[in-house]
mmCIF file of C-alpha atoms in Angstrom:
data_model
loop_
_atom_site.group_PDB
_atom_site.id
_atom_site.type_symbol
_atom_site.label_atom_id
_atom_site.label_comp_id
_atom_site.label_asym_id
_atom_site.label_seq_id
_atom_site.Cartn_x
_atom_site.Cartn_y
_atom_site.Cartn_z
ATOM 1 C CA MET Y 181 19.795 -17.982 -2.646
ATOM 2 C CA ASP Y 182 18.552 -14.554 -1.545
ATOM 3 C CA SER Y 183 18.661 -13.136 -5.075
ATOM 4 C CA PRO Y 184 15.750 -13.450 -7.534
ATOM 5 C CA ARG Y 185 17.761 -15.896 -9.654
ATOM 6 C CA GLY Y 186 18.697 -17.930 -6.591
ATOM 7 C CA ARG Y 187 15.101 -18.131 -5.467
ATOM 8 C CA ILE Y 188 14.025 -19.238 -8.939
ATOM 9 C CA ASP Y 189 16.614 -22.045 -8.728
ATOM 10 C CA LEU Y 190 15.088 -23.045 -5.402
ATOM 11 C CA MET Y 191 11.618 -23.022 -6.948
ATOM 12 C CA ARG Y 192 12.844 -25.276 -9.745
ATOM 13 C CA GLY Y 193 14.434 -27.658 -7.253
ATOM 14 C CA LEU Y 194 11.205 -27.848 -5.268
ATOM 15 C CA ALA Y 195 9.121 -28.423 -8.411
ATOM 16 C CA GLU Y 196 11.428 -31.209 -9.612
ATOM 17 C CA GLY Y 197 11.614 -32.853 -6.194
ATOM 18 C CA LYS Y 198 15.382 -32.336 -5.883
ATOM 19 C CA ILE Y 199 14.957 -30.495 -2.577
ATOM 20 C CA GLY Y 200 12.221 -30.648 0.029
ATOM 21 C CA TRP Y 201 10.176 -28.000 1.770
ATOM 22 C CA SER Y 202 11.860 -26.941 4.992
ATOM 23 C CA GLU Y 203 12.191 -23.948 7.293
ATOM 24 C CA SER Y 204 15.632 -23.151 5.876
ATOM 25 C CA VAL Y 205 14.230 -23.064 2.327
ATOM 26 C CA ALA Y 206 11.249 -21.014 3.512
ATOM 27 C CA ARG Y 207 13.579 -18.382 4.981
ATOM 28 C CA HIS Y 208 14.903 -17.514 1.533
ATOM 29 C CA PHE Y 209 11.372 -16.819 0.306
ATOM 30 C CA ASP Y 210 10.449 -14.950 3.505
ATOM 31 C CA ARG Y 211 13.409 -12.621 3.035
ATOM 32 C CA CYS Y 212 12.182 -11.527 -0.401
ATOM 33 C CA LEU Y 213 10.676 -8.032 -0.228
ATOM 34 C CA GLY Y 214 8.326 -8.703 -3.105
ATOM 35 C CA CYS Y 215 9.237 -5.222 -4.361
ATOM 36 C CA MET Y 216 9.308 -6.486 -7.981
ATOM 37 C CA GLY Y 217 12.374 -4.359 -8.696
ATOM 38 C CA CYS Y 218 13.835 -7.346 -10.523
ATOM 39 C CA MET Y 219 11.024 -7.448 -13.081
ATOM 40 C CA PRO Y 220 11.678 -4.283 -15.135
ATOM 41 C CA ALA Y 221 15.389 -5.143 -14.987
ATOM 42 C CA CYS Y 222 14.928 -8.679 -16.357
ATOM 43 C CA PRO Y 223 15.698 -8.847 -20.112
ATOM 44 C CA SER Y 224 13.760 -12.127 -20.423
ATOM 45 C CA GLY Y 225 10.512 -10.831 -18.950
ATOM 46 C CA VAL Y 226 10.354 -13.484 -16.211
ATOM 47 C CA GLN Y 227 7.146 -13.131 -14.202
ATOM 48 C CA TYR Y 228 8.849 -13.243 -10.844
ATOM 49 C CA ASP Y 229 5.814 -11.727 -9.126
ATOM 50 C CA VAL Y 230 3.679 -14.720 -10.093
ATOM 51 C CA LEU Y 231 6.418 -17.190 -9.174
ATOM 52 C CA ILE Y 232 7.072 -15.816 -5.686
ATOM 53 C CA GLU Y 233 3.353 -15.430 -5.023
ATOM 54 C CA ARG Y 234 2.603 -19.060 -5.920
ATOM 55 C CA THR Y 235 5.623 -20.329 -4.013
ATOM 56 C CA ARG Y 236 4.608 -18.496 -0.877
ATOM 57 C CA ALA Y 237 1.094 -19.900 -1.163
ATOM 58 C CA GLU Y 238 2.519 -23.427 -1.438
ATOM 59 C CA LEU Y 239 4.814 -22.731 1.495
ATOM 60 C CA GLU Y 240 1.856 -21.732 3.662
ATOM 61 C CA ARG Y 241 0.036 -24.936 2.694
ATOM 62 C CA ARG Y 242 2.957 -27.258 3.393
ATOM 63 C CA LEU Y 243 4.776 -25.834 6.405
ATOM 64 C CA ASP Y 244 3.670 -25.228 9.958
ATOM 65 C CA ARG Y 245 5.594 -22.190 11.152
ATOM 66 C CA PRO Y 246 7.250 -22.052 14.589
ATOM 67 C CA GLY Y 247 4.979 -20.853 17.378
ATOM 68 C CA ALA Y 248 6.121 -17.227 17.763
ATOM 69 C CA ASP Y 249 6.272 -16.599 14.012
ATOM 70 C CA LYS Y 250 2.885 -18.205 13.458
ATOM 71 C CA PHE Y 251 1.308 -16.227 16.314
ATOM 72 C CA LEU Y 252 2.617 -12.896 14.984
ATOM 73 C CA ARG Y 253 1.434 -13.559 11.444
ATOM 74 C CA GLU Y 254 -1.992 -14.668 12.620
ATOM 75 C CA ALA Y 255 -2.268 -11.560 14.809
ATOM 76 C CA ILE Y 256 -1.327 -9.290 11.899
ATOM 77 C CA PHE Y 257 -3.900 -10.834 9.588
ATOM 78 C CA ALA Y 258 -6.560 -10.909 12.263
ATOM 79 C CA LEU Y 259 -6.240 -7.120 12.473
ATOM 80 C CA PHE Y 260 -4.981 -5.211 9.427
ATOM 81 C CA PRO Y 261 -7.328 -6.536 6.695
ATOM 82 C CA HIS Y 262 -10.398 -5.842 8.869
ATOM 83 C CA PRO Y 263 -11.300 -2.129 8.944
ATOM 84 C CA ARG Y 264 -13.658 -2.371 11.934
ATOM 85 C CA ARG Y 265 -11.082 -4.152 14.052
ATOM 86 C CA LEU Y 266 -8.444 -1.724 12.864
ATOM 87 C CA ARG Y 267 -10.613 1.209 13.926
ATOM 88 C CA ALA Y 268 -11.005 -0.286 17.406
ATOM 89 C CA ALA Y 269 -7.243 -0.813 17.625
ATOM 90 C CA ALA Y 270 -6.656 2.725 16.353
ATOM 91 C CA PHE Y 271 -8.821 4.122 19.153
ATOM 92 C CA LEU Y 272 -6.621 2.331 21.685
ATOM 93 C CA MET Y 273 -3.574 3.732 19.868
ATOM 94 C CA TRP Y 274 -5.085 7.215 20.131
ATOM 95 C CA LEU Y 275 -5.539 6.781 23.900
ATOM 96 C CA TYR Y 276 -1.989 5.417 24.151
ATOM 97 C CA THR Y 277 -0.471 8.465 22.433
ATOM 98 C CA GLU Y 278 -2.789 11.231 23.694
ATOM 99 C CA SER Y 279 -2.537 10.098 27.329
ATOM 100 C CA GLY Y 280 1.224 10.567 27.233
ATOM 101 C CA LEU Y 281 1.825 6.886 27.927
ATOM 102 C CA GLN Y 282 3.665 6.388 24.662
ATOM 103 C CA GLY Y 283 6.085 9.224 25.345
ATOM 104 C CA LEU Y 284 6.676 8.025 28.915
ATOM 105 C CA LEU Y 285 7.406 4.427 27.934
ATOM 106 C CA ARG Y 286 9.749 5.569 25.182
ATOM 107 C CA ARG Y 287 11.604 7.974 27.476
ATOM 108 C CA ILE Y 288 12.258 5.366 30.164
ATOM 109 C CA GLY Y 289 13.449 2.892 27.523
ATOM 110 C CA LEU Y 290 10.805 0.222 28.101
ATOM 111 C CA MET Y 291 10.378 -0.292 24.354
ATOM 112 C CA ARG Y 292 13.913 -1.683 24.188
ATOM 113 C CA LEU Y 293 12.802 -4.591 26.362
ATOM 114 C CA LEU Y 294 10.135 -5.705 23.904
ATOM 115 C CA PRO Y 295 10.811 -8.487 21.376
ATOM 116 C CA ARG Y 296 12.230 -6.972 18.180
ATOM 117 C CA ARG Y 297 9.089 -7.550 16.137
ATOM 118 C CA LEU Y 298 6.757 -6.012 18.726
ATOM 119 C CA ALA Y 299 9.079 -3.026 19.109
ATOM 120 C CA ALA Y 300 9.004 -2.580 15.333
ATOM 121 C CA MET Y 301 5.200 -2.510 15.363
ATOM 122 C CA GLU Y 302 5.129 0.089 18.132
ATOM 123 C CA GLU Y 303 7.639 2.282 16.334
ATOM 124 C CA LEU Y 304 5.549 2.319 13.168
ATOM 125 C CA LEU Y 305 2.535 3.820 14.911
ATOM 126 C CA PRO Y 306 1.458 6.952 13.013
ATOM 127 C CA PRO Y 307 -0.319 9.925 14.565
ATOM 128 C CA VAL Y 308 -3.920 8.776 15.044
ATOM 129 C CA THR Y 309 -6.825 11.230 14.823
ATOM 130 C CA LEU Y 310 -10.411 10.804 15.906
ATOM 131 C CA HIS Y 311 -11.371 11.594 12.310
ATOM 132 C CA GLY Y 312 -9.585 8.439 11.215
ATOM 133 C CA VAL Y 313 -11.033 6.397 14.066
ATOM 134 C CA GLY Y 314 -14.644 7.510 13.792
ATOM 135 C CA GLY Y 315 -14.970 9.245 10.443
ATOM 136 C CA SER Y 316 -16.916 7.843 7.543
ATOM 137 C CA LEU Y 317 -16.969 8.422 3.814
ATOM 138 C CA PRO Y 318 -20.070 9.475 1.855
ATOM 139 C CA GLN Y 319 -21.518 6.759 -0.354
ATOM 140 C CA VAL Y 320 -21.737 9.179 -3.286
ATOM 141 C CA VAL Y 321 -19.941 12.453 -3.991
ATOM 142 C CA PRO Y 322 -21.627 14.362 -6.829
ATOM 143 C CA ALA Y 323 -19.654 15.804 -9.725
ATOM 144 C CA ARG Y 324 -19.325 19.493 -10.249
ATOM 145 C CA LEU Y 325 -20.589 20.532 -13.642
ATOM 146 C CA PRO Y 326 -19.859 19.810 -16.373
ATOM 147 C CA ARG Y 327 -20.179 16.155 -15.390
ATOM 148 C CA ARG Y 328 -17.739 13.852 -17.188
ATOM 149 C CA GLY Y 329 -18.497 10.434 -15.788
ATOM 150 C CA ARG Y 330 -18.936 8.135 -12.823
ATOM 151 C CA VAL Y 331 -16.209 6.246 -10.958
ATOM 152 C CA ALA Y 332 -15.874 4.311 -7.707
ATOM 153 C CA LEU Y 333 -13.222 4.431 -4.989
ATOM 154 C CA LEU Y 334 -11.650 1.689 -2.916
ATOM 155 C CA ALA Y 335 -11.513 3.079 0.624
ATOM 156 C CA GLY Y 336 -8.690 0.798 1.757
ATOM 157 C CA CYS Y 337 -7.941 -0.573 5.220
ATOM 158 C CA VAL Y 338 -4.875 1.261 6.552
ATOM 159 C CA GLN Y 339 -5.676 4.205 4.285
ATOM 160 C CA ARG Y 340 -9.132 4.931 5.658
ATOM 161 C CA VAL Y 341 -8.088 4.583 9.311
ATOM 162 C CA PHE Y 342 -4.603 6.107 9.470
ATOM 163 C CA PHE Y 343 -4.603 8.371 6.396
ATOM 164 C CA PRO Y 344 -8.218 9.569 6.016
ATOM 165 C CA GLY Y 345 -7.023 12.792 4.395
ATOM 166 C CA VAL Y 346 -5.950 10.833 1.319
ATOM 167 C CA ASN Y 347 -9.491 9.600 0.684
ATOM 168 C CA ASP Y 348 -10.929 13.048 1.425
ATOM 169 C CA ALA Y 349 -8.526 14.619 -1.074
ATOM 170 C CA THR Y 350 -9.246 11.961 -3.687
ATOM 171 C CA LEU Y 351 -12.990 12.585 -3.481
ATOM 172 C CA ALA Y 352 -12.522 16.361 -3.594
ATOM 173 C CA VAL Y 353 -10.259 16.318 -6.661
ATOM 174 C CA LEU Y 354 -12.402 13.882 -8.621
ATOM 175 C CA SER Y 355 -15.530 15.879 -7.853
ATOM 176 C CA VAL Y 356 -14.119 19.210 -9.041
ATOM 177 C CA GLU Y 357 -12.738 17.489 -12.123
ATOM 178 C CA GLY Y 358 -16.281 16.501 -13.104
ATOM 179 C CA PHE Y 359 -16.609 12.931 -11.837
ATOM 180 C CA GLU Y 360 -19.307 11.520 -9.612
ATOM 181 C CA VAL Y 361 -17.618 9.197 -7.101
ATOM 182 C CA ALA Y 362 -19.274 6.192 -5.486
ATOM 183 C CA VAL Y 363 -17.815 4.604 -2.359
ATOM 184 C CA PRO Y 364 -19.490 1.173 -2.187
ATOM 185 C CA ALA Y 365 -20.928 0.404 1.227
ATOM 186 C CA GLY Y 366 -19.580 -2.518 3.226
ATOM 187 C CA GLN Y 367 -16.328 -2.838 1.326
ATOM 188 C CA GLY Y 368 -13.470 -4.411 3.239
ATOM 189 C CA CYS Y 369 -9.951 -5.514 2.393
ATOM 190 C CA CYS Y 370 -8.964 -6.028 -1.244
ATOM 191 C CA GLY Y 371 -6.711 -8.966 -0.287
ATOM 192 C CA ALA Y 372 -3.371 -7.404 -1.204
ATOM 193 C CA LEU Y 373 -1.605 -8.122 2.093
ATOM 194 C CA SER Y 374 -2.869 -11.706 2.050
ATOM 195 C CA VAL Y 375 -1.746 -12.280 -1.550
ATOM 196 C CA HIS Y 376 1.758 -11.018 -0.811
ATOM 197 C CA ALA Y 377 2.001 -13.250 2.283
ATOM 198 C CA GLY Y 378 0.850 -16.432 0.513
ATOM 199 C CA ARG Y 379 -2.494 -16.633 2.315
ATOM 200 C CA GLU Y 380 -4.288 -17.685 -0.856
ATOM 201 C CA PRO Y 381 -7.753 -18.818 0.378
ATOM 202 C CA GLU Y 382 -8.105 -15.672 2.463
ATOM 203 C CA ALA Y 383 -6.907 -13.478 -0.404
ATOM 204 C CA LEU Y 384 -9.364 -14.982 -2.875
ATOM 205 C CA ALA Y 385 -12.247 -14.544 -0.430
ATOM 206 C CA PHE Y 386 -11.367 -10.849 -0.040
ATOM 207 C CA ALA Y 387 -11.076 -10.463 -3.815
ATOM 208 C CA LYS Y 388 -14.497 -12.017 -4.448
ATOM 209 C CA ASP Y 389 -16.130 -9.828 -1.810
ATOM 210 C CA THR Y 390 -14.546 -6.710 -3.325
ATOM 211 C CA ILE Y 391 -15.734 -7.609 -6.810
ATOM 212 C CA ALA Y 392 -19.251 -8.316 -5.533
ATOM 213 C CA ARG Y 393 -19.457 -4.969 -3.684
ATOM 214 C CA PHE Y 394 -18.490 -2.964 -6.756
ATOM 215 C CA GLU Y 395 -20.776 -5.019 -9.010
ATOM 216 C CA GLU Y 396 -23.655 -4.218 -6.673
ATOM 217 C CA GLU Y 397 -22.754 -0.540 -6.879
ATOM 218 C CA GLU Y 398 -22.971 -0.697 -10.669
ATOM 219 C CA ARG Y 399 -26.335 -2.459 -10.579
ATOM 220 C CA GLU Y 400 -27.826 0.095 -8.208
ATOM 221 C CA GLY Y 401 -26.123 3.296 -9.298
ATOM 222 C CA GLY Y 402 -25.194 2.799 -12.928
ATOM 223 C CA PRO Y 403 -22.073 1.934 -14.942
ATOM 224 C CA LEU Y 404 -18.613 2.825 -13.653
ATOM 225 C CA GLU Y 405 -15.921 4.154 -15.933
ATOM 226 C CA ALA Y 406 -13.212 3.091 -13.516
ATOM 227 C CA VAL Y 407 -12.512 1.649 -10.081
ATOM 228 C CA LEU Y 408 -9.951 3.970 -8.528
ATOM 229 C CA VAL Y 409 -7.312 3.119 -5.930
ATOM 230 C CA ASN Y 410 -5.027 5.462 -3.996
ATOM 231 C CA ALA Y 411 -2.794 2.836 -2.355
ATOM 232 C CA ALA Y 412 -0.174 1.271 -4.621
ATOM 233 C CA GLY Y 413 -0.205 -2.210 -3.077
ATOM 234 C CA CYS Y 414 -3.981 -2.478 -3.317
ATOM 235 C CA GLY Y 415 -4.047 -1.357 -6.936
ATOM 236 C CA SER Y 416 -1.400 -3.828 -8.082
ATOM 237 C CA THR Y 417 -3.348 -6.747 -6.591
ATOM 238 C CA MET Y 418 -6.747 -5.634 -7.866
ATOM 239 C CA LYS Y 419 -5.355 -5.422 -11.391
ATOM 240 C CA GLU Y 420 -4.409 -9.104 -10.988
ATOM 241 C CA TYR Y 421 -7.843 -10.396 -9.936
ATOM 242 C CA GLY Y 422 -8.397 -11.781 -13.428
ATOM 243 C CA ARG Y 423 -5.300 -13.976 -13.096
ATOM 244 C CA LEU Y 424 -5.902 -14.885 -9.453
ATOM 245 C CA LEU Y 425 -9.416 -16.147 -10.170
ATOM 246 C CA ALA Y 426 -8.781 -17.506 -13.672
ATOM 247 C CA GLU Y 427 -9.359 -21.117 -12.574
ATOM 248 C CA ASP Y 428 -12.685 -20.414 -10.875
ATOM 249 C CA PRO Y 429 -15.457 -20.774 -13.473
ATOM 250 C CA ASN Y 430 -17.896 -18.776 -11.345
ATOM 251 C CA TRP Y 431 -15.587 -15.808 -10.969
ATOM 252 C CA ALA Y 432 -13.095 -15.782 -13.867
ATOM 253 C CA SER Y 433 -15.037 -13.536 -16.260
ATOM 254 C CA ARG Y 434 -16.266 -11.273 -13.445
ATOM 255 C CA ALA Y 435 -12.719 -10.855 -12.164
ATOM 256 C CA ARG Y 436 -11.373 -10.007 -15.625
ATOM 257 C CA ALA Y 437 -14.109 -7.418 -16.152
ATOM 258 C CA PHE Y 438 -13.410 -5.883 -12.760
ATOM 259 C CA SER Y 439 -9.618 -5.761 -13.200
ATOM 260 C CA SER Y 440 -9.979 -4.081 -16.568
ATOM 261 C CA LYS Y 441 -11.521 -1.073 -14.804
ATOM 262 C CA VAL Y 442 -8.965 -0.694 -11.987
ATOM 263 C CA ARG Y 443 -6.815 2.442 -12.172
ATOM 264 C CA ASP Y 444 -4.509 4.174 -9.745
ATOM 265 C CA VAL Y 445 -5.893 7.648 -9.046
ATOM 266 C CA SER Y 446 -2.800 9.336 -10.530
ATOM 267 C CA GLU Y 447 -3.021 7.115 -13.605
ATOM 268 C CA PHE Y 448 -6.659 8.108 -14.075
ATOM 269 C CA LEU Y 449 -6.245 11.848 -13.469
ATOM 270 C CA ALA Y 450 -3.217 12.064 -15.741
ATOM 271 C CA GLY Y 451 -5.346 10.641 -18.530
ATOM 272 C CA VAL Y 452 -8.015 13.354 -18.475
ATOM 273 C CA ALA Y 453 -7.743 17.036 -19.310
ATOM 274 C CA PRO Y 454 -7.851 19.101 -16.085
ATOM 275 C CA PHE Y 455 -10.898 21.260 -15.443
ATOM 276 C CA ALA Y 456 -9.978 22.824 -12.114
ATOM 277 C CA ARG Y 457 -7.453 25.640 -11.853
ATOM 278 C CA ARG Y 458 -4.204 24.812 -10.058
ATOM 279 C CA ASN Y 459 -3.155 27.511 -7.609
ATOM 280 C CA PRO Y 460 0.556 28.038 -6.947
ATOM 281 C CA VAL Y 461 2.242 25.909 -4.290
ATOM 282 C CA ARG Y 462 5.710 27.033 -3.258
ATOM 283 C CA ALA Y 463 7.488 23.882 -2.166
ATOM 284 C CA ARG Y 464 10.390 21.615 -2.986
ATOM 285 C CA VAL Y 465 8.784 18.167 -3.287
ATOM 286 C CA ALA Y 466 10.644 14.832 -3.380
ATOM 287 C CA TYR Y 467 8.659 12.089 -5.095
ATOM 288 C CA HIS Y 468 9.080 8.542 -3.738
ATOM 289 C CA ASP Y 469 8.384 5.671 -6.151
ATOM 290 C CA ALA Y 470 6.288 3.084 -4.305
ATOM 291 C CA CYS Y 471 7.392 -0.349 -5.534
ATOM 292 C CA HIS Y 472 3.913 -1.629 -6.323
ATOM 293 C CA LEU Y 473 3.216 1.497 -8.324
ATOM 294 C CA ALA Y 474 6.499 1.822 -10.209
ATOM 295 C CA HIS Y 475 7.529 -1.833 -10.621
ATOM 296 C CA ALA Y 476 4.287 -3.808 -10.436
ATOM 297 C CA GLN Y 477 2.013 -1.327 -12.265
ATOM 298 C CA ARG Y 478 4.706 0.495 -14.263
ATOM 299 C CA ILE Y 479 3.255 3.854 -13.209
ATOM 300 C CA ARG Y 480 6.081 6.360 -12.903
ATOM 301 C CA GLU Y 481 5.455 9.347 -15.122
ATOM 302 C CA GLN Y 482 1.783 10.047 -14.293
ATOM 303 C CA PRO Y 483 2.109 11.133 -10.632
ATOM 304 C CA ARG Y 484 5.179 13.188 -11.511
ATOM 305 C CA ARG Y 485 3.226 14.933 -14.252
ATOM 306 C CA LEU Y 486 0.350 15.767 -11.885
ATOM 307 C CA LEU Y 487 2.787 17.326 -9.423
ATOM 308 C CA ALA Y 488 4.890 19.110 -12.040
ATOM 309 C CA ASP Y 489 1.748 20.751 -13.474
ATOM 310 C CA ILE Y 490 1.168 22.580 -10.172
ATOM 311 C CA PRO Y 491 2.633 26.116 -10.454
ATOM 312 C CA GLY Y 492 5.463 26.788 -8.042
ATOM 313 C CA ILE Y 493 6.337 23.198 -7.193
ATOM 314 C CA GLU Y 494 9.948 22.203 -7.603
ATOM 315 C CA LEU Y 495 9.884 18.456 -8.130
ATOM 316 C CA VAL Y 496 13.129 16.732 -7.173
ATOM 317 C CA GLU Y 497 14.216 13.145 -7.750
ATOM 318 C CA ILE Y 498 15.457 10.964 -4.889
ATOM 319 C CA PRO Y 499 18.757 9.257 -5.802
ATOM 320 C CA ASP Y 500 18.206 5.559 -6.555
ATOM 321 C CA GLY Y 501 14.533 6.371 -6.155
ATOM 322 C CA ASP Y 502 13.319 3.048 -7.524
ATOM 323 C CA GLN Y 503 14.847 1.133 -4.590
ATOM 324 C CA CYS Y 504 12.482 -0.202 -1.928
ATOM 325 C CA CYS Y 505 12.010 1.570 1.404
ATOM 326 C CA GLY Y 506 11.675 -1.729 3.274
ATOM 327 C CA SER Y 507 7.959 -1.538 4.046
ATOM 328 C CA ALA Y 508 6.773 -4.134 1.498
ATOM 329 C CA GLY Y 509 3.361 -5.013 2.905
ATOM 330 C CA VAL Y 510 3.989 -6.654 6.286
ATOM 331 C CA TYR Y 511 7.712 -7.190 5.640
ATOM 332 C CA ASN Y 512 8.745 -4.494 8.125
ATOM 333 C CA LEU Y 513 6.731 -6.324 10.800
ATOM 334 C CA VAL Y 514 7.943 -9.872 10.164
ATOM 335 C CA GLU Y 515 11.513 -9.084 9.004
ATOM 336 C CA PRO Y 516 12.340 -5.947 11.045
ATOM 337 C CA GLU Y 517 16.139 -6.239 10.918
ATOM 338 C CA SER Y 518 16.354 -6.442 7.135
ATOM 339 C CA SER Y 519 13.636 -3.830 6.745
ATOM 340 C CA GLU Y 520 15.568 -1.498 9.015
ATOM 341 C CA GLU Y 521 18.729 -1.665 6.917
ATOM 342 C CA ILE Y 522 16.810 -1.039 3.709
ATOM 343 C CA GLY Y 523 14.872 1.808 5.320
ATOM 344 C CA LYS Y 524 18.040 3.525 6.514
ATOM 345 C CA ARG Y 525 19.389 3.653 2.970
ATOM 346 C CA LYS Y 526 16.128 5.104 1.695
ATOM 347 C CA ALA Y 527 16.035 7.722 4.471
ATOM 348 C CA ASP Y 528 19.589 8.800 3.626
ATOM 349 C CA LYS Y 529 18.591 9.327 0.005
ATOM 350 C CA VAL Y 530 15.424 11.220 0.946
ATOM 351 C CA LEU Y 531 17.293 13.573 3.251
ATOM 352 C CA SER Y 532 19.998 14.197 0.670
ATOM 353 C CA VAL Y 533 17.673 16.216 -1.594
ATOM 354 C CA ARG Y 534 16.647 18.655 1.181
ATOM 355 C CA ALA Y 535 12.973 18.661 0.278
ATOM 356 C CA ASP Y 536 10.169 20.503 2.047
ATOM 357 C CA LEU Y 537 7.717 17.647 1.498
ATOM 358 C CA LEU Y 538 7.836 13.953 0.618
ATOM 359 C CA ALA Y 539 5.249 12.722 -1.890
ATOM 360 C CA SER Y 540 4.389 9.040 -1.395
ATOM 361 C CA ALA Y 541 1.558 7.082 -3.016
ATOM 362 C CA ASN Y 542 1.445 4.168 -0.562
ATOM 363 C CA PRO Y 543 0.594 4.300 3.165
ATOM 364 C CA GLY Y 544 3.100 1.592 4.113
ATOM 365 C CA CYS Y 545 5.950 3.521 2.495
ATOM 366 C CA THR Y 546 4.966 6.690 4.320
ATOM 367 C CA LEU Y 547 4.872 4.909 7.692
ATOM 368 C CA GLN Y 548 8.238 3.251 7.084
ATOM 369 C CA ILE Y 549 10.128 6.361 5.978
ATOM 370 C CA GLN Y 550 8.602 8.527 8.693
ATOM 371 C CA LYS Y 551 9.595 5.956 11.339
ATOM 372 C CA ILE Y 552 13.254 6.085 10.296
ATOM 373 C CA LEU Y 553 13.231 9.888 10.156
ATOM 374 C CA ARG Y 554 11.626 10.178 13.617
ATOM 375 C CA ARG Y 555 14.324 7.985 15.082
ATOM 376 C CA ARG Y 556 16.920 10.400 13.719
ATOM 377 C CA GLY Y 557 15.099 13.382 15.143
ATOM 378 C CA LYS Y 558 14.230 14.602 11.649
ATOM 379 C CA THR Y 559 10.906 16.050 10.558
ATOM 380 C CA LEU Y 560 9.789 15.876 6.938
ATOM 381 C CA PRO Y 561 6.071 16.210 6.191
ATOM 382 C CA ALA Y 562 4.688 13.561 3.846
ATOM 383 C CA ALA Y 563 1.597 13.555 1.647
ATOM 384 C CA HIS Y 564 -0.002 11.559 -1.124
ATOM 385 C CA PRO Y 565 0.280 13.284 -4.523
ATOM 386 C CA VAL Y 566 -3.508 13.639 -4.628
ATOM 387 C CA GLU Y 567 -3.410 15.518 -1.311
ATOM 388 C CA ILE Y 568 -0.927 17.981 -2.785
ATOM 389 C CA LEU Y 569 -3.133 18.375 -5.856
ATOM 390 C CA ALA Y 570 -6.214 18.936 -3.683
ATOM 391 C CA ALA Y 571 -4.395 21.612 -1.687
ATOM 392 C CA SER Y 572 -3.410 23.386 -4.906
ATOM 393 C CA ILE Y 573 -6.936 23.327 -6.345
ATOM 394 C CA ALA Y 574 -8.579 24.508 -3.140
ATOM 395 C CA GLY Y 575 -5.870 26.957 -2.117
ATOM 396 C CA TRP Y 576 -5.325 25.090 1.165
ATOM 397 C CA PRO Y 577 -2.006 24.858 3.028
ATOM 398 C CA LEU Y 578 0.014 21.769 2.149
ATOM 399 C CA PRO Y 579 -0.710 18.642 4.250
ATOM 400 C CA GLY Y 580 1.624 18.154 7.191
#
């Protein structure tokens, strides 16, 4: 029952009334990564992503989770999709690490006394900078001449707080490539985490707010050629807004129009002729396929092409590179044991290619892989492909 086909049989049994909703049935759906690796492999084109998404939404409507599980999930979704709250939490994380408290508690082994899920959250903590905590993005970044068009950027939640360099690099590259970039004010979560967890009402509210913010940007600043995303999970959900809101007469056409403009930043840049000169970068780079980029959006070749076009880069493939790293949204927080096993396999494969740098297009993947490597005492810098491209164009040292 923990295979895609087994879960589909369960879905059929639930739909036909042959089995009832229960915690034991729910566990089989909870244990699904939602990596969508089954979809490109399916010869029948079954839309497993839609099936698991709708089943999880029904599960959340019908079942009341046990106290500890419910508390953890509510805590996660009270924090991560809310950038202001996340910034406040990140400041506390910064104090926790910079004060030396984190190192002390880890050395004396106190973390081993925490419940497994809380220990998993603590282990995932990335290095936090004051730039991420207090920095802000410009509302408009002008294009360098000759100007080719106008686009907008989703700032993201985890991305803008824990990986601010990715947004900075995205704005820099787009600007030198001739695109004016708008960053709509007041934007929040796109709803991706909520969609993947079955929190449908919350997800739809986030989606509507995102659409409205970018529509307002178009009304005030002019038409947008594209809405760009630099986090794989966010992009895959935003491209599905048209389907998610198809039954809402007030939002269906607006959602379809919005989704038609959504592009991953690598997808967009690979589709335009480069203006800016690429300076040589001497590095052996391993590219990690984020599941919601490779499987959900079918974007594989474009980021590889952007990296391969940089002089001096040796791009290497990770064995079984299309397998999940175990991050999968909030999966590594709510299913830490399974996530750990999957992450170990991915880390083994990453280390096997002896790269100088890991290229990853999703913040959750980066956090997950880096956590496993830290535990092994290994250091491997990681960067988003657009950060590597920005470093090449500007002649900067590589990130990390």
